[in-house]
Amino acid sequence: MSKPRVAVVFGGRNSEHAVSLMGAGSVLDAIDRTKYEVIPIGIAQDGRWVLAASDQRFAIESGELPVVDTSGAALALPSGDSSLVAYDPGSIPVELGSVDVVFPVMHGPFAEDGTIQGLLEMAGVRYVGSGVLASAVGMDKAHMKTVMAAAGLPTGRYVVVRDRDWRVGRECVLKEAEELGYPVFVKPARAGSSQGISKASDRAELEAAVEAARQHDPKVIIEAAIVGREIECAVLQSLGDEPATASMPGEVRVEGGQDFFDFEAKYYPDQMSLTVPADIPQETAEELRAMAVRAFEALDCEGLARVDFFYTPEGQVIFNEINTMPGFTSLSVAPQLWAASGLSYPALVDRLVQLALSRSPGLR
């Protein structure tokens, strides 16, 4: 029998392009080539789909972020079937055959936010991870918090700033945000990897922080600061009919003098540490795991997710956010949480592909 064909898709038209490549490099290294036929596909920053070049760079080298090499053959994904066609300039299209699963190792807008999921749904192609709605809501921090609050998860206080709010009612926005109390954290509402996040301790910093966040997304969220340790759980869908399961919780800390997780803290060496299991009471660990699964189910997530919490000095657990396609290098938090829980990175990759193969395209 022929091996299942897995297209690992990475890159994309957003500021998390490089983060996607770093994760895809790890997946491509870990996936079992004796079990699957693997096709690496990059989406360039201008939106072109290409077969990955043989010398495609996936890692940060000398401080330089990786980008999709567009020298490979251009691709098109026809709607209505699961075939991929390669187009070389000036040549006849070469049929690549049926694709059984797409593994979209992608983050941010036009990727993790339901857009690529919608494209694959329309094409009738199975894929790793959550569907359109879960991906879209999970990407939008404002709607995410609304859903989680409705599911009974405690969340921090926040203010949503839409494009029109800022353009015609800036003073009202600033006053509302100041009611949260300083300091506040200002974030693009639909971005990840800590891109565009700032801490503001006065009005001048707040205004500048909103402008910086708007460089990534015209919709911005301003959050009240929460004093607490950051504890994270990874969640994985069951291969059968059993409920999803959560990893043991881990605590992440910023090193090197940073006071919050910016891009460098997450993706450059020695900027972040992870302790698994987190040094918290056992009953709190079980509460966190149960809340992580509740968050996963509240969004109807599929495949995997990472759920982040704050644990306050008073012992309160507060929901922070859920990532439906978390950072996915072998050294990222979610894979490390599963490794510490007994599931290695190659086994995690295999489980996600098997989950995708087991589900039918379309409504579920």
mmCIF file with all atom_site columns, C-alpha atoms in Angstrom, residues 81-282:
data_model
loop_
_atom_site.group_PDB
_atom_site.id
_atom_site.type_symbol
_atom_site.label_atom_id
_atom_site.label_alt_id
_atom_site.label_comp_id
_atom_site.label_asym_id
_atom_site.label_entity_id
_atom_site.label_seq_id
_atom_site.pdbx_PDB_ins_code
_atom_site.Cartn_x
_atom_site.Cartn_y
_atom_site.Cartn_z
_atom_site.occupancy
_atom_site.B_iso_or_equiv
_atom_site.pdbx_formal_charge
_atom_site.auth_seq_id
_atom_site.auth_comp_id
_atom_site.auth_asym_id
_atom_site.auth_atom_id
_atom_site.pdbx_PDB_model_num
ATOM 1   C CA . ASP A 1 81  ? -10.230 17.835 -4.856  1.00 0.00 ? 81  ASP A CA 1
ATOM 2   C CA . SER A 1 82  ? -7.101  17.037 -2.888  1.00 0.00 ? 82  SER A CA 1
ATOM 3   C CA . SER A 1 83  ? -4.489  17.231 -5.627  1.00 0.00 ? 83  SER A CA 1
ATOM 4   C CA . LEU A 1 84  ? -1.554  19.591 -5.783  1.00 0.00 ? 84  LEU A CA 1
ATOM 5   C CA . VAL A 1 85  ? -0.176  20.787 -9.092  1.00 0.00 ? 85  VAL A CA 1
ATOM 6   C CA . ALA A 1 86  ? 3.331   22.206 -9.482  1.00 0.00 ? 86  ALA A CA 1
ATOM 7   C CA . TYR A 1 87  ? 4.013   24.905 -12.056 1.00 0.00 ? 87  TYR A CA 1
ATOM 8   C CA . ASP A 1 88  ? 7.528   25.675 -13.208 1.00 0.00 ? 88  ASP A CA 1
ATOM 9   C CA . PRO A 1 89  ? 7.796   28.858 -15.245 1.00 0.00 ? 89  PRO A CA 1
ATOM 10  C CA . GLY A 1 90  ? 7.376   27.982 -18.907 1.00 0.00 ? 90  GLY A CA 1
ATOM 11  C CA . SER A 1 91  ? 6.644   24.296 -18.278 1.00 0.00 ? 91  SER A CA 1
ATOM 12  C CA . ILE A 1 92  ? 3.639   22.001 -18.348 1.00 0.00 ? 92  ILE A CA 1
ATOM 13  C CA . PRO A 1 93  ? 2.064   21.524 -14.878 1.00 0.00 ? 93  PRO A CA 1
ATOM 14  C CA . VAL A 1 94  ? 3.354   18.435 -13.109 1.00 0.00 ? 94  VAL A CA 1
ATOM 15  C CA . GLU A 1 95  ? 0.747   16.456 -11.183 1.00 0.00 ? 95  GLU A CA 1
ATOM 16  C CA . LEU A 1 96  ? 1.959   15.739 -7.658  1.00 0.00 ? 96  LEU A CA 1
ATOM 17  C CA . GLY A 1 97  ? -0.900  13.393 -6.859  1.00 0.00 ? 97  GLY A CA 1
ATOM 18  C CA . SER A 1 98  ? -3.380  13.155 -4.048  1.00 0.00 ? 98  SER A CA 1
ATOM 19  C CA . VAL A 1 99  ? -2.572  14.701 -0.676  1.00 0.00 ? 99  VAL A CA 1
ATOM 20  C CA . ASP A 1 100 ? -4.010  12.875 2.301   1.00 0.00 ? 100 ASP A CA 1
ATOM 21  C CA . VAL A 1 101 ? -3.245  15.436 5.027   1.00 0.00 ? 101 VAL A CA 1
ATOM 22  C CA . VAL A 1 102 ? -2.010  19.018 5.226   1.00 0.00 ? 102 VAL A CA 1
ATOM 23  C CA . PHE A 1 103 ? -0.002  19.910 8.333   1.00 0.00 ? 103 PHE A CA 1
ATOM 24  C CA . PRO A 1 104 ? -0.245  23.726 8.467   1.00 0.00 ? 104 PRO A CA 1
ATOM 25  C CA . VAL A 1 105 ? 2.596   24.751 10.787  1.00 0.00 ? 105 VAL A CA 1
ATOM 26  C CA . MET A 1 106 ? 1.420   28.341 10.547  1.00 0.00 ? 106 MET A CA 1
ATOM 27  C CA . HIS A 1 107 ? 0.630   31.149 12.940  1.00 0.00 ? 107 HIS A CA 1
ATOM 28  C CA . GLY A 1 108 ? -1.152  34.479 12.897  1.00 0.00 ? 108 GLY A CA 1
ATOM 29  C CA . PRO A 1 109 ? -3.460  36.140 10.346  1.00 0.00 ? 109 PRO A CA 1
ATOM 30  C CA . PHE A 1 110 ? -4.069  34.456 6.979   1.00 0.00 ? 110 PHE A CA 1
ATOM 31  C CA . ALA A 1 111 ? -2.973  31.171 8.569   1.00 0.00 ? 111 ALA A CA 1
ATOM 32  C CA . GLU A 1 112 ? -3.904  30.195 12.123  1.00 0.00 ? 112 GLU A CA 1
ATOM 33  C CA . ASP A 1 113 ? -7.024  32.383 12.060  1.00 0.00 ? 113 ASP A CA 1
ATOM 34  C CA . GLY A 1 114 ? -9.261  30.038 10.055  1.00 0.00 ? 114 GLY A CA 1
ATOM 35  C CA . THR A 1 115 ? -8.340  31.288 6.596   1.00 0.00 ? 115 THR A CA 1
ATOM 36  C CA . ILE A 1 116 ? -6.149  28.371 5.518   1.00 0.00 ? 116 ILE A CA 1
ATOM 37  C CA . GLN A 1 117 ? -8.527  26.025 7.303   1.00 0.00 ? 117 GLN A CA 1
ATOM 38  C CA . GLY A 1 118 ? -11.396 27.400 5.212   1.00 0.00 ? 118 GLY A CA 1
ATOM 39  C CA . LEU A 1 119 ? -9.383  26.954 2.023   1.00 0.00 ? 119 LEU A CA 1
ATOM 40  C CA . LEU A 1 120 ? -8.649  23.333 2.902   1.00 0.00 ? 120 LEU A CA 1
ATOM 41  C CA . GLU A 1 121 ? -12.272 22.686 3.884   1.00 0.00 ? 121 GLU A CA 1
ATOM 42  C CA . MET A 1 122 ? -13.422 23.976 0.488   1.00 0.00 ? 122 MET A CA 1
ATOM 43  C CA . ALA A 1 123 ? -10.836 21.774 -1.226  1.00 0.00 ? 123 ALA A CA 1
ATOM 44  C CA . GLY A 1 124 ? -11.965 18.726 0.756   1.00 0.00 ? 124 GLY A CA 1
ATOM 45  C CA . VAL A 1 125 ? -8.502  18.169 2.240   1.00 0.00 ? 125 VAL A CA 1
ATOM 46  C CA . ARG A 1 126 ? -7.912  16.792 5.740   1.00 0.00 ? 126 ARG A CA 1
ATOM 47  C CA . TYR A 1 127 ? -5.603  18.875 7.898   1.00 0.00 ? 127 TYR A CA 1
ATOM 48  C CA . VAL A 1 128 ? -3.963  18.953 11.307  1.00 0.00 ? 128 VAL A CA 1
ATOM 49  C CA . GLY A 1 129 ? -5.489  21.147 13.996  1.00 0.00 ? 129 GLY A CA 1
ATOM 50  C CA . SER A 1 130 ? -8.699  23.017 14.724  1.00 0.00 ? 130 SER A CA 1
ATOM 51  C CA . GLY A 1 131 ? -11.377 23.949 12.227  1.00 0.00 ? 131 GLY A CA 1
ATOM 52  C CA . VAL A 1 132 ? -12.444 27.334 10.901  1.00 0.00 ? 132 VAL A CA 1
ATOM 53  C CA . LEU A 1 133 ? -14.494 28.627 13.833  1.00 0.00 ? 133 LEU A CA 1
ATOM 54  C CA . ALA A 1 134 ? -12.164 27.464 16.622  1.00 0.00 ? 134 ALA A CA 1
ATOM 55  C CA . SER A 1 135 ? -9.167  28.833 14.750  1.00 0.00 ? 135 SER A CA 1
ATOM 56  C CA . ALA A 1 136 ? -10.815 32.212 14.106  1.00 0.00 ? 136 ALA A CA 1
ATOM 57  C CA . VAL A 1 137 ? -12.105 32.710 17.645  1.00 0.00 ? 137 VAL A CA 1
ATOM 58  C CA . GLY A 1 138 ? -8.877  31.438 19.173  1.00 0.00 ? 138 GLY A CA 1
ATOM 59  C CA . MET A 1 139 ? -6.924  33.971 17.124  1.00 0.00 ? 139 MET A CA 1
ATOM 60  C CA . ASP A 1 140 ? -9.057  36.962 18.157  1.00 0.00 ? 140 ASP A CA 1
ATOM 61  C CA . LYS A 1 141 ? -8.200  37.700 21.795  1.00 0.00 ? 141 LYS A CA 1
ATOM 62  C CA . ALA A 1 142 ? -11.372 39.740 22.357  1.00 0.00 ? 142 ALA A CA 1
ATOM 63  C CA . HIS A 1 143 ? -13.808 37.084 21.120  1.00 0.00 ? 143 HIS A CA 1
ATOM 64  C CA . MET A 1 144 ? -11.696 34.387 22.776  1.00 0.00 ? 144 MET A CA 1
ATOM 65  C CA . LYS A 1 145 ? -12.133 36.019 26.190  1.00 0.00 ? 145 LYS A CA 1
ATOM 66  C CA . THR A 1 146 ? -15.883 36.355 25.636  1.00 0.00 ? 146 THR A CA 1
ATOM 67  C CA . VAL A 1 147 ? -16.213 32.636 24.906  1.00 0.00 ? 147 VAL A CA 1
ATOM 68  C CA . MET A 1 148 ? -14.009 31.633 27.827  1.00 0.00 ? 148 MET A CA 1
ATOM 69  C CA . ALA A 1 149 ? -15.915 33.821 30.265  1.00 0.00 ? 149 ALA A CA 1
ATOM 70  C CA . ALA A 1 150 ? -19.158 32.214 29.045  1.00 0.00 ? 150 ALA A CA 1
ATOM 71  C CA . ALA A 1 151 ? -17.556 28.812 29.702  1.00 0.00 ? 151 ALA A CA 1
ATOM 72  C CA . GLY A 1 152 ? -16.925 29.826 33.311  1.00 0.00 ? 152 GLY A CA 1
ATOM 73  C CA . LEU A 1 153 ? -13.205 30.490 33.086  1.00 0.00 ? 153 LEU A CA 1
ATOM 74  C CA . PRO A 1 154 ? -12.006 33.534 35.077  1.00 0.00 ? 154 PRO A CA 1
ATOM 75  C CA . THR A 1 155 ? -10.389 36.176 32.873  1.00 0.00 ? 155 THR A CA 1
ATOM 76  C CA . GLY A 1 156 ? -8.640  39.475 33.534  1.00 0.00 ? 156 GLY A CA 1
ATOM 77  C CA . ARG A 1 157 ? -10.062 42.922 32.782  1.00 0.00 ? 157 ARG A CA 1
ATOM 78  C CA . TYR A 1 158 ? -9.515  44.374 29.335  1.00 0.00 ? 158 TYR A CA 1
ATOM 79  C CA . VAL A 1 159 ? -10.571 47.016 26.806  1.00 0.00 ? 159 VAL A CA 1
ATOM 80  C CA . VAL A 1 160 ? -11.033 46.365 23.083  1.00 0.00 ? 160 VAL A CA 1
ATOM 81  C CA . VAL A 1 161 ? -9.959  49.122 20.685  1.00 0.00 ? 161 VAL A CA 1
ATOM 82  C CA . ARG A 1 162 ? -11.356 48.855 17.170  1.00 0.00 ? 162 ARG A CA 1
ATOM 83  C CA . ASP A 1 163 ? -10.043 50.838 14.230  1.00 0.00 ? 163 ASP A CA 1
ATOM 84  C CA . ARG A 1 164 ? -12.858 53.398 14.254  1.00 0.00 ? 164 ARG A CA 1
ATOM 85  C CA . ASP A 1 165 ? -12.657 53.770 18.052  1.00 0.00 ? 165 ASP A CA 1
ATOM 86  C CA . TRP A 1 166 ? -9.055  54.913 17.758  1.00 0.00 ? 166 TRP A CA 1
ATOM 87  C CA . ARG A 1 167 ? -9.543  57.138 14.745  1.00 0.00 ? 167 ARG A CA 1
ATOM 88  C CA . VAL A 1 168 ? -12.564 59.109 15.982  1.00 0.00 ? 168 VAL A CA 1
ATOM 89  C CA . GLY A 1 169 ? -12.631 58.551 19.759  1.00 0.00 ? 169 GLY A CA 1
ATOM 90  C CA . ARG A 1 170 ? -9.021  58.321 20.900  1.00 0.00 ? 170 ARG A CA 1
ATOM 91  C CA . GLU A 1 171 ? -9.580  60.337 24.080  1.00 0.00 ? 171 GLU A CA 1
ATOM 92  C CA . CYS A 1 172 ? -12.452 58.091 25.163  1.00 0.00 ? 172 CYS A CA 1
ATOM 93  C CA . VAL A 1 173 ? -10.338 55.007 24.492  1.00 0.00 ? 173 VAL A CA 1
ATOM 94  C CA . LEU A 1 174 ? -7.466  56.330 26.574  1.00 0.00 ? 174 LEU A CA 1
ATOM 95  C CA . LYS A 1 175 ? -9.755  57.222 29.487  1.00 0.00 ? 175 LYS A CA 1
ATOM 96  C CA . GLU A 1 176 ? -11.416 53.797 29.417  1.00 0.00 ? 176 GLU A CA 1
ATOM 97  C CA . ALA A 1 177 ? -8.041  52.065 29.308  1.00 0.00 ? 177 ALA A CA 1
ATOM 98  C CA . GLU A 1 178 ? -6.735  54.149 32.212  1.00 0.00 ? 178 GLU A CA 1
ATOM 99  C CA . GLU A 1 179 ? -9.597  52.854 34.351  1.00 0.00 ? 179 GLU A CA 1
ATOM 100 C CA . LEU A 1 180 ? -7.821  49.491 34.248  1.00 0.00 ? 180 LEU A CA 1
ATOM 101 C CA . GLY A 1 181 ? -4.946  51.086 36.178  1.00 0.00 ? 181 GLY A CA 1
ATOM 102 C CA . TYR A 1 182 ? -1.323  51.235 35.142  1.00 0.00 ? 182 TYR A CA 1
ATOM 103 C CA . PRO A 1 183 ? 0.610   49.328 34.047  1.00 0.00 ? 183 PRO A CA 1
ATOM 104 C CA . VAL A 1 184 ? -1.341  47.800 31.169  1.00 0.00 ? 184 VAL A CA 1
ATOM 105 C CA . PHE A 1 185 ? -0.327  45.482 28.365  1.00 0.00 ? 185 PHE A CA 1
ATOM 106 C CA . VAL A 1 186 ? -1.258  46.455 24.806  1.00 0.00 ? 186 VAL A CA 1
ATOM 107 C CA . LYS A 1 187 ? -1.524  43.769 22.140  1.00 0.00 ? 187 LYS A CA 1
ATOM 108 C CA . PRO A 1 188 ? -2.696  43.306 18.564  1.00 0.00 ? 188 PRO A CA 1
ATOM 109 C CA . ALA A 1 189 ? -5.993  41.466 18.951  1.00 0.00 ? 189 ALA A CA 1
ATOM 110 C CA . ARG A 1 190 ? -5.206  38.950 16.198  1.00 0.00 ? 190 ARG A CA 1
ATOM 111 C CA . ALA A 1 191 ? -1.507  38.249 16.340  1.00 0.00 ? 191 ALA A CA 1
ATOM 112 C CA . GLY A 1 192 ? 0.714   35.872 18.248  1.00 0.00 ? 192 GLY A CA 1
ATOM 113 C CA . SER A 1 193 ? 4.350   35.175 19.064  1.00 0.00 ? 193 SER A CA 1
ATOM 114 C CA . SER A 1 194 ? 4.336   38.360 21.169  1.00 0.00 ? 194 SER A CA 1
ATOM 115 C CA . GLN A 1 195 ? 4.562   40.519 18.058  1.00 0.00 ? 195 GLN A CA 1
ATOM 116 C CA . GLY A 1 196 ? 3.560   44.142 18.661  1.00 0.00 ? 196 GLY A CA 1
ATOM 117 C CA . ILE A 1 197 ? 3.084   43.770 22.438  1.00 0.00 ? 197 ILE A CA 1
ATOM 118 C CA . SER A 1 198 ? 4.076   46.632 24.745  1.00 0.00 ? 198 SER A CA 1
ATOM 119 C CA . LYS A 1 199 ? 3.836   47.434 28.433  1.00 0.00 ? 199 LYS A CA 1
ATOM 120 C CA . ALA A 1 200 ? 2.574   50.936 29.215  1.00 0.00 ? 200 ALA A CA 1
ATOM 121 C CA . SER A 1 201 ? 2.985   52.740 32.538  1.00 0.00 ? 201 SER A CA 1
ATOM 122 C CA . ASP A 1 202 ? 1.549   56.158 31.647  1.00 0.00 ? 202 ASP A CA 1
ATOM 123 C CA . ARG A 1 203 ? -0.589  57.844 29.000  1.00 0.00 ? 203 ARG A CA 1
ATOM 124 C CA . ALA A 1 204 ? 2.276   58.657 26.649  1.00 0.00 ? 204 ALA A CA 1
ATOM 125 C CA . GLU A 1 205 ? 3.449   55.042 26.682  1.00 0.00 ? 205 GLU A CA 1
ATOM 126 C CA . LEU A 1 206 ? -0.144  53.838 26.285  1.00 0.00 ? 206 LEU A CA 1
ATOM 127 C CA . GLU A 1 207 ? -0.734  55.940 23.186  1.00 0.00 ? 207 GLU A CA 1
ATOM 128 C CA . ALA A 1 208 ? 2.573   54.828 21.680  1.00 0.00 ? 208 ALA A CA 1
ATOM 129 C CA . ALA A 1 209 ? 1.803   51.191 22.522  1.00 0.00 ? 209 ALA A CA 1
ATOM 130 C CA . VAL A 1 210 ? -1.562  51.318 20.750  1.00 0.00 ? 210 VAL A CA 1
ATOM 131 C CA . GLU A 1 211 ? 0.091   52.798 17.665  1.00 0.00 ? 211 GLU A CA 1
ATOM 132 C CA . ALA A 1 212 ? 2.732   50.038 17.753  1.00 0.00 ? 212 ALA A CA 1
ATOM 133 C CA . ALA A 1 213 ? 0.088   47.315 18.065  1.00 0.00 ? 213 ALA A CA 1
ATOM 134 C CA . ARG A 1 214 ? -1.873  48.839 15.184  1.00 0.00 ? 214 ARG A CA 1
ATOM 135 C CA . GLN A 1 215 ? 1.108   48.220 12.923  1.00 0.00 ? 215 GLN A CA 1
ATOM 136 C CA . HIS A 1 216 ? 0.154   44.526 13.206  1.00 0.00 ? 216 HIS A CA 1
ATOM 137 C CA . ASP A 1 217 ? -3.643  44.730 13.537  1.00 0.00 ? 217 ASP A CA 1
ATOM 138 C CA . PRO A 1 218 ? -6.152  47.627 13.440  1.00 0.00 ? 218 PRO A CA 1
ATOM 139 C CA . LYS A 1 219 ? -7.983  45.883 16.296  1.00 0.00 ? 219 LYS A CA 1
ATOM 140 C CA . VAL A 1 220 ? -6.137  46.146 19.620  1.00 0.00 ? 220 VAL A CA 1
ATOM 141 C CA . ILE A 1 221 ? -6.716  44.781 23.110  1.00 0.00 ? 221 ILE A CA 1
ATOM 142 C CA . ILE A 1 222 ? -5.523  46.511 26.286  1.00 0.00 ? 222 ILE A CA 1
ATOM 143 C CA . GLU A 1 223 ? -5.242  44.255 29.322  1.00 0.00 ? 223 GLU A CA 1
ATOM 144 C CA . ALA A 1 224 ? -4.912  45.063 32.997  1.00 0.00 ? 224 ALA A CA 1
ATOM 145 C CA . ALA A 1 225 ? -1.660  43.772 34.464  1.00 0.00 ? 225 ALA A CA 1
ATOM 146 C CA . ILE A 1 226 ? -2.033  40.599 36.528  1.00 0.00 ? 226 ILE A CA 1
ATOM 147 C CA . VAL A 1 227 ? 0.546   39.817 39.176  1.00 0.00 ? 227 VAL A CA 1
ATOM 148 C CA . GLY A 1 228 ? 1.202   36.120 38.940  1.00 0.00 ? 228 GLY A CA 1
ATOM 149 C CA . ARG A 1 229 ? 3.288   33.297 37.551  1.00 0.00 ? 229 ARG A CA 1
ATOM 150 C CA . GLU A 1 230 ? 2.624   32.113 34.001  1.00 0.00 ? 230 GLU A CA 1
ATOM 151 C CA . ILE A 1 231 ? 1.585   28.461 33.982  1.00 0.00 ? 231 ILE A CA 1
ATOM 152 C CA . GLU A 1 232 ? 0.813   26.669 30.727  1.00 0.00 ? 232 GLU A CA 1
ATOM 153 C CA . CYS A 1 233 ? -0.821  23.369 29.750  1.00 0.00 ? 233 CYS A CA 1
ATOM 154 C CA . ALA A 1 234 ? -0.892  21.612 26.401  1.00 0.00 ? 234 ALA A CA 1
ATOM 155 C CA . VAL A 1 235 ? -4.082  19.816 25.333  1.00 0.00 ? 235 VAL A CA 1
ATOM 156 C CA . LEU A 1 236 ? -4.343  16.930 22.878  1.00 0.00 ? 236 LEU A CA 1
ATOM 157 C CA . GLN A 1 237 ? -7.419  15.413 21.278  1.00 0.00 ? 237 GLN A CA 1
ATOM 158 C CA . SER A 1 238 ? -8.007  11.701 21.829  1.00 0.00 ? 238 SER A CA 1
ATOM 159 C CA . LEU A 1 239 ? -7.666  9.273  18.927  1.00 0.00 ? 239 LEU A CA 1
ATOM 160 C CA . GLY A 1 240 ? -10.909 7.630  20.029  1.00 0.00 ? 240 GLY A CA 1
ATOM 161 C CA . ASP A 1 241 ? -14.061 8.882  21.718  1.00 0.00 ? 241 ASP A CA 1
ATOM 162 C CA . GLU A 1 242 ? -12.385 9.694  25.023  1.00 0.00 ? 242 GLU A CA 1
ATOM 163 C CA . PRO A 1 243 ? -12.163 13.332 26.152  1.00 0.00 ? 243 PRO A CA 1
ATOM 164 C CA . ALA A 1 244 ? -9.136  15.451 25.295  1.00 0.00 ? 244 ALA A CA 1
ATOM 165 C CA . THR A 1 245 ? -6.243  15.239 27.749  1.00 0.00 ? 245 THR A CA 1
ATOM 166 C CA . ALA A 1 246 ? -3.974  17.891 29.210  1.00 0.00 ? 246 ALA A CA 1
ATOM 167 C CA . SER A 1 247 ? -0.251  17.657 29.836  1.00 0.00 ? 247 SER A CA 1
ATOM 168 C CA . MET A 1 248 ? 1.250   18.329 33.213  1.00 0.00 ? 248 MET A CA 1
ATOM 169 C CA . PRO A 1 249 ? 1.477   22.104 33.757  1.00 0.00 ? 249 PRO A CA 1
ATOM 170 C CA . GLY A 1 250 ? 4.745   23.953 33.248  1.00 0.00 ? 250 GLY A CA 1
ATOM 171 C CA . GLU A 1 251 ? 5.906   27.371 34.391  1.00 0.00 ? 251 GLU A CA 1
ATOM 172 C CA . VAL A 1 252 ? 7.575   29.729 31.934  1.00 0.00 ? 252 VAL A CA 1
ATOM 173 C CA . ARG A 1 253 ? 9.905   32.488 33.078  1.00 0.00 ? 253 ARG A CA 1
ATOM 174 C CA . VAL A 1 254 ? 11.613  35.298 31.208  1.00 0.00 ? 254 VAL A CA 1
ATOM 175 C CA . GLU A 1 255 ? 15.370  35.477 31.682  1.00 0.00 ? 255 GLU A CA 1
ATOM 176 C CA . GLY A 1 256 ? 17.821  38.295 31.025  1.00 0.00 ? 256 GLY A CA 1
ATOM 177 C CA . GLY A 1 257 ? 15.942  41.124 32.722  1.00 0.00 ? 257 GLY A CA 1
ATOM 178 C CA . GLN A 1 258 ? 12.820  41.130 30.543  1.00 0.00 ? 258 GLN A CA 1
ATOM 179 C CA . ASP A 1 259 ? 9.557   41.622 32.431  1.00 0.00 ? 259 ASP A CA 1
ATOM 180 C CA . PHE A 1 260 ? 7.223   40.083 29.843  1.00 0.00 ? 260 PHE A CA 1
ATOM 181 C CA . PHE A 1 261 ? 7.352   37.670 26.912  1.00 0.00 ? 261 PHE A CA 1
ATOM 182 C CA . ASP A 1 262 ? 8.340   39.566 23.798  1.00 0.00 ? 262 ASP A CA 1
ATOM 183 C CA . PHE A 1 263 ? 9.484   37.932 20.553  1.00 0.00 ? 263 PHE A CA 1
ATOM 184 C CA . GLU A 1 264 ? 13.135  37.697 21.596  1.00 0.00 ? 264 GLU A CA 1
ATOM 185 C CA . ALA A 1 265 ? 12.220  36.103 24.931  1.00 0.00 ? 265 ALA A CA 1
ATOM 186 C CA . LYS A 1 266 ? 10.276  33.380 23.138  1.00 0.00 ? 266 LYS A CA 1
ATOM 187 C CA . TYR A 1 267 ? 12.519  32.550 20.207  1.00 0.00 ? 267 TYR A CA 1
ATOM 188 C CA . TYR A 1 268 ? 16.111  33.438 21.025  1.00 0.00 ? 268 TYR A CA 1
ATOM 189 C CA . PRO A 1 269 ? 18.287  31.095 23.102  1.00 0.00 ? 269 PRO A CA 1
ATOM 190 C CA . ASP A 1 270 ? 18.576  31.559 26.866  1.00 0.00 ? 270 ASP A CA 1
ATOM 191 C CA . GLN A 1 271 ? 15.803  34.177 26.992  1.00 0.00 ? 271 GLN A CA 1
ATOM 192 C CA . MET A 1 272 ? 13.152  31.880 28.496  1.00 0.00 ? 272 MET A CA 1
ATOM 193 C CA . SER A 1 273 ? 13.090  28.950 30.899  1.00 0.00 ? 273 SER A CA 1
ATOM 194 C CA . LEU A 1 274 ? 10.443  26.273 31.347  1.00 0.00 ? 274 LEU A CA 1
ATOM 195 C CA . THR A 1 275 ? 9.981   24.244 34.522  1.00 0.00 ? 275 THR A CA 1
ATOM 196 C CA . VAL A 1 276 ? 7.939   21.041 34.182  1.00 0.00 ? 276 VAL A CA 1
ATOM 197 C CA . PRO A 1 277 ? 6.124   20.181 36.328  1.00 0.00 ? 277 PRO A CA 1
ATOM 198 C CA . ALA A 1 278 ? 5.378   23.640 37.673  1.00 0.00 ? 278 ALA A CA 1
ATOM 199 C CA . ASP A 1 279 ? 6.055   24.053 41.386  1.00 0.00 ? 279 ASP A CA 1
ATOM 200 C CA . ILE A 1 280 ? 2.420   24.443 42.416  1.00 0.00 ? 280 ILE A CA 1
ATOM 201 C CA . PRO A 1 281 ? 0.125   22.453 44.723  1.00 0.00 ? 281 PRO A CA 1
ATOM 202 C CA . GLN A 1 282 ? -1.175  19.191 43.249  1.00 0.00 ? 282 GLN A CA 1
#
